[in-house]
Amino acid sequence: GAELPGHTAEARRTLHEELTRQGRSRSAADVVVRRRNGGLLIELSPHQSLDPHDTERLAVHVAQRVRAYDPWARTIDATVEGTTAVES
């Protein structure tokens, strides 16, 4: 689906806050939110060697923020480099 600019901006803001909290560069990962099958798909792309635990935590925080931003979304899935990390 097409990228959703408002959702992506919200997701990116959360991602940057979490990366900063972890003491990492804001460029350590990027995120895009798209519409998929009536729900939302969050695509998280780590650029640096983020370990799976940190990456999963990022995905969870981003998914929570996107859910708060769009409480009417039917589903929210988060993928990390092609692997599903979070479903809500």
mmCIF file with all atom_site columns, C-alpha atoms in Angstrom:
data_model
loop_
_atom_site.group_PDB
_atom_site.id
_atom_site.type_symbol
_atom_site.label_atom_id
_atom_site.label_alt_id
_atom_site.label_comp_id
_atom_site.label_asym_id
_atom_site.label_entity_id
_atom_site.label_seq_id
_atom_site.pdbx_PDB_ins_code
_atom_site.Cartn_x
_atom_site.Cartn_y
_atom_site.Cartn_z
_atom_site.occupancy
_atom_site.B_iso_or_equiv
_atom_site.pdbx_formal_charge
_atom_site.auth_seq_id
_atom_site.auth_comp_id
_atom_site.auth_asym_id
_atom_site.auth_atom_id
_atom_site.pdbx_PDB_model_num
ATOM 1  C CA . GLY A 1 1  ? 0.000  0.000   0.000  1.00 0.00 ? 1  GLY A CA 1
ATOM 2  C CA . ALA A 1 2  ? 0.891  3.651   -0.216 1.00 0.00 ? 2  ALA A CA 1
ATOM 3  C CA . GLU A 1 3  ? 2.915  5.292   2.528  1.00 0.00 ? 3  GLU A CA 1
ATOM 4  C CA . LEU A 1 4  ? 0.762  7.184   5.054  1.00 0.00 ? 4  LEU A CA 1
ATOM 5  C CA . PRO A 1 5  ? 2.602  10.482  5.728  1.00 0.00 ? 5  PRO A CA 1
ATOM 6  C CA . GLY A 1 6  ? 0.889  11.346  9.038  1.00 0.00 ? 6  GLY A CA 1
ATOM 7  C CA . HIS A 1 7  ? 1.297  7.852   10.474 1.00 0.00 ? 7  HIS A CA 1
ATOM 8  C CA . THR A 1 8  ? 4.900  7.664   9.236  1.00 0.00 ? 8  THR A CA 1
ATOM 9  C CA . ALA A 1 9  ? 5.769  11.024  10.821 1.00 0.00 ? 9  ALA A CA 1
ATOM 10 C CA . GLU A 1 10 ? 4.312  9.859   14.141 1.00 0.00 ? 10 GLU A CA 1
ATOM 11 C CA . ALA A 1 11 ? 6.162  6.535   13.917 1.00 0.00 ? 11 ALA A CA 1
ATOM 12 C CA . ARG A 1 12 ? 9.437  8.260   13.005 1.00 0.00 ? 12 ARG A CA 1
ATOM 13 C CA . ARG A 1 13 ? 9.131  10.698  15.915 1.00 0.00 ? 13 ARG A CA 1
ATOM 14 C CA . THR A 1 14 ? 8.682  7.765   18.314 1.00 0.00 ? 14 THR A CA 1
ATOM 15 C CA . LEU A 1 15 ? 11.541 5.858   16.716 1.00 0.00 ? 15 LEU A CA 1
ATOM 16 C CA . HIS A 1 16 ? 13.883 8.839   17.101 1.00 0.00 ? 16 HIS A CA 1
ATOM 17 C CA . GLU A 1 17 ? 12.865 9.316   20.753 1.00 0.00 ? 17 GLU A CA 1
ATOM 18 C CA . GLU A 1 18 ? 13.562 5.646   21.507 1.00 0.00 ? 18 GLU A CA 1
ATOM 19 C CA . LEU A 1 19 ? 16.899 5.611   19.644 1.00 0.00 ? 19 LEU A CA 1
ATOM 20 C CA . THR A 1 20 ? 17.972 8.717   21.563 1.00 0.00 ? 20 THR A CA 1
ATOM 21 C CA . ARG A 1 21 ? 16.944 7.039   24.838 1.00 0.00 ? 21 ARG A CA 1
ATOM 22 C CA . GLN A 1 22 ? 19.087 4.020   23.881 1.00 0.00 ? 22 GLN A CA 1
ATOM 23 C CA . GLY A 1 23 ? 22.012 6.354   23.209 1.00 0.00 ? 23 GLY A CA 1
ATOM 24 C CA . ARG A 1 24 ? 21.987 5.629   19.487 1.00 0.00 ? 24 ARG A CA 1
ATOM 25 C CA . SER A 1 25 ? 22.063 7.821   16.424 1.00 0.00 ? 25 SER A CA 1
ATOM 26 C CA . ARG A 1 26 ? 18.686 8.769   14.957 1.00 0.00 ? 26 ARG A CA 1
ATOM 27 C CA . SER A 1 27 ? 19.958 7.288   11.701 1.00 0.00 ? 27 SER A CA 1
ATOM 28 C CA . ALA A 1 28 ? 20.277 3.825   13.289 1.00 0.00 ? 28 ALA A CA 1
ATOM 29 C CA . ALA A 1 29 ? 16.871 2.858   11.870 1.00 0.00 ? 29 ALA A CA 1
ATOM 30 C CA . ASP A 1 30 ? 14.041 4.147   9.734  1.00 0.00 ? 30 ASP A CA 1
ATOM 31 C CA . VAL A 1 31 ? 10.335 3.375   9.631  1.00 0.00 ? 31 VAL A CA 1
ATOM 32 C CA . VAL A 1 32 ? 7.469  3.662   7.158  1.00 0.00 ? 32 VAL A CA 1
ATOM 33 C CA . VAL A 1 33 ? 3.752  3.050   7.780  1.00 0.00 ? 33 VAL A CA 1
ATOM 34 C CA . ARG A 1 34 ? 1.567  1.767   4.937  1.00 0.00 ? 34 ARG A CA 1
ATOM 35 C CA . ARG A 1 35 ? -2.061 0.736   4.619  1.00 0.00 ? 35 ARG A CA 1
ATOM 36 C CA . ARG A 1 36 ? -2.514 -3.008  4.092  1.00 0.00 ? 36 ARG A CA 1
ATOM 37 C CA . ASN A 1 37 ? -5.763 -4.985  3.872  1.00 0.00 ? 37 ASN A CA 1
ATOM 38 C CA . GLY A 1 38 ? -7.705 -2.389  5.843  1.00 0.00 ? 38 GLY A CA 1
ATOM 39 C CA . GLY A 1 39 ? -5.058 -2.358  8.576  1.00 0.00 ? 39 GLY A CA 1
ATOM 40 C CA . LEU A 1 40 ? -1.657 -0.779  8.989  1.00 0.00 ? 40 LEU A CA 1
ATOM 41 C CA . LEU A 1 41 ? 1.798  -2.161  8.267  1.00 0.00 ? 41 LEU A CA 1
ATOM 42 C CA . ILE A 1 42 ? 4.799  -0.681  10.074 1.00 0.00 ? 42 ILE A CA 1
ATOM 43 C CA . GLU A 1 43 ? 8.069  -1.426  8.278  1.00 0.00 ? 43 GLU A CA 1
ATOM 44 C CA . LEU A 1 44 ? 11.091 -0.955  10.534 1.00 0.00 ? 44 LEU A CA 1
ATOM 45 C CA . SER A 1 45 ? 14.498 -0.896  8.822  1.00 0.00 ? 45 SER A CA 1
ATOM 46 C CA . PRO A 1 46 ? 17.504 -1.025  11.145 1.00 0.00 ? 46 PRO A CA 1
ATOM 47 C CA . HIS A 1 47 ? 20.616 0.441   9.488  1.00 0.00 ? 47 HIS A CA 1
ATOM 48 C CA . GLN A 1 48 ? 23.122 -0.399  12.203 1.00 0.00 ? 48 GLN A CA 1
ATOM 49 C CA . SER A 1 49 ? 23.726 -3.565  14.147 1.00 0.00 ? 49 SER A CA 1
ATOM 50 C CA . LEU A 1 50 ? 20.724 -3.280  16.454 1.00 0.00 ? 50 LEU A CA 1
ATOM 51 C CA . ASP A 1 51 ? 20.300 -6.498  18.375 1.00 0.00 ? 51 ASP A CA 1
ATOM 52 C CA . PRO A 1 52 ? 16.929 -8.281  18.099 1.00 0.00 ? 52 PRO A CA 1
ATOM 53 C CA . HIS A 1 53 ? 15.888 -7.264  21.628 1.00 0.00 ? 53 HIS A CA 1
ATOM 54 C CA . ASP A 1 54 ? 16.432 -3.538  20.974 1.00 0.00 ? 54 ASP A CA 1
ATOM 55 C CA . THR A 1 55 ? 14.810 -3.791  17.560 1.00 0.00 ? 55 THR A CA 1
ATOM 56 C CA . GLU A 1 56 ? 11.764 -5.535  19.006 1.00 0.00 ? 56 GLU A CA 1
ATOM 57 C CA . ARG A 1 57 ? 11.464 -2.905  21.734 1.00 0.00 ? 57 ARG A CA 1
ATOM 58 C CA . LEU A 1 58 ? 11.567 -0.179  19.071 1.00 0.00 ? 58 LEU A CA 1
ATOM 59 C CA . ALA A 1 59 ? 8.864  -1.976  17.086 1.00 0.00 ? 59 ALA A CA 1
ATOM 60 C CA . VAL A 1 60 ? 6.638  -2.288  20.169 1.00 0.00 ? 60 VAL A CA 1
ATOM 61 C CA . HIS A 1 61 ? 6.955  1.405   21.079 1.00 0.00 ? 61 HIS A CA 1
ATOM 62 C CA . VAL A 1 62 ? 6.323  2.513   17.505 1.00 0.00 ? 62 VAL A CA 1
ATOM 63 C CA . ALA A 1 63 ? 3.288  0.199   17.202 1.00 0.00 ? 63 ALA A CA 1
ATOM 64 C CA . GLN A 1 64 ? 1.849  1.559   20.477 1.00 0.00 ? 64 GLN A CA 1
ATOM 65 C CA . ARG A 1 65 ? 2.243  5.148   19.286 1.00 0.00 ? 65 ARG A CA 1
ATOM 66 C CA . VAL A 1 66 ? 0.703  4.411   15.901 1.00 0.00 ? 66 VAL A CA 1
ATOM 67 C CA . ARG A 1 67 ? -2.217 2.674   17.657 1.00 0.00 ? 67 ARG A CA 1
ATOM 68 C CA . ALA A 1 68 ? -2.735 5.786   19.809 1.00 0.00 ? 68 ALA A CA 1
ATOM 69 C CA . TYR A 1 69 ? -2.534 7.974   16.694 1.00 0.00 ? 69 TYR A CA 1
ATOM 70 C CA . ASP A 1 70 ? -5.032 5.818   14.785 1.00 0.00 ? 70 ASP A CA 1
ATOM 71 C CA . PRO A 1 71 ? -7.242 3.926   17.259 1.00 0.00 ? 71 PRO A CA 1
ATOM 72 C CA . TRP A 1 72 ? -9.625 2.968   14.444 1.00 0.00 ? 72 TRP A CA 1
ATOM 73 C CA . ALA A 1 73 ? -7.084 0.901   12.490 1.00 0.00 ? 73 ALA A CA 1
ATOM 74 C CA . ARG A 1 74 ? -8.379 -2.664  12.214 1.00 0.00 ? 74 ARG A CA 1
ATOM 75 C CA . THR A 1 75 ? -4.949 -4.239  12.644 1.00 0.00 ? 75 THR A CA 1
ATOM 76 C CA . ILE A 1 76 ? -1.397 -3.031  13.127 1.00 0.00 ? 76 ILE A CA 1
ATOM 77 C CA . ASP A 1 77 ? 1.452  -5.283  12.053 1.00 0.00 ? 77 ASP A CA 1
ATOM 78 C CA . ALA A 1 78 ? 5.108  -4.407  12.433 1.00 0.00 ? 78 ALA A CA 1
ATOM 79 C CA . THR A 1 79 ? 7.792  -6.034  10.337 1.00 0.00 ? 79 THR A CA 1
ATOM 80 C CA . VAL A 1 80 ? 11.529 -5.811  10.742 1.00 0.00 ? 80 VAL A CA 1
ATOM 81 C CA . GLU A 1 81 ? 13.445 -6.500  7.525  1.00 0.00 ? 81 GLU A CA 1
ATOM 82 C CA . GLY A 1 82 ? 10.771 -8.924  6.371  1.00 0.00 ? 82 GLY A CA 1
ATOM 83 C CA . THR A 1 83 ? 10.211 -10.739 9.688  1.00 0.00 ? 83 THR A CA 1
ATOM 84 C CA . THR A 1 84 ? 7.043  -10.037 11.667 1.00 0.00 ? 84 THR A CA 1
ATOM 85 C CA . ALA A 1 85 ? 7.971  -8.632  15.066 1.00 0.00 ? 85 ALA A CA 1
ATOM 86 C CA . VAL A 1 86 ? 4.687  -7.429  16.543 1.00 0.00 ? 86 VAL A CA 1
ATOM 87 C CA . GLU A 1 87 ? 1.014  -7.937  15.803 1.00 0.00 ? 87 GLU A CA 1
ATOM 88 C CA . SER A 1 88 ? -1.767 -6.139  17.646 1.00 0.00 ? 88 SER A CA 1
#
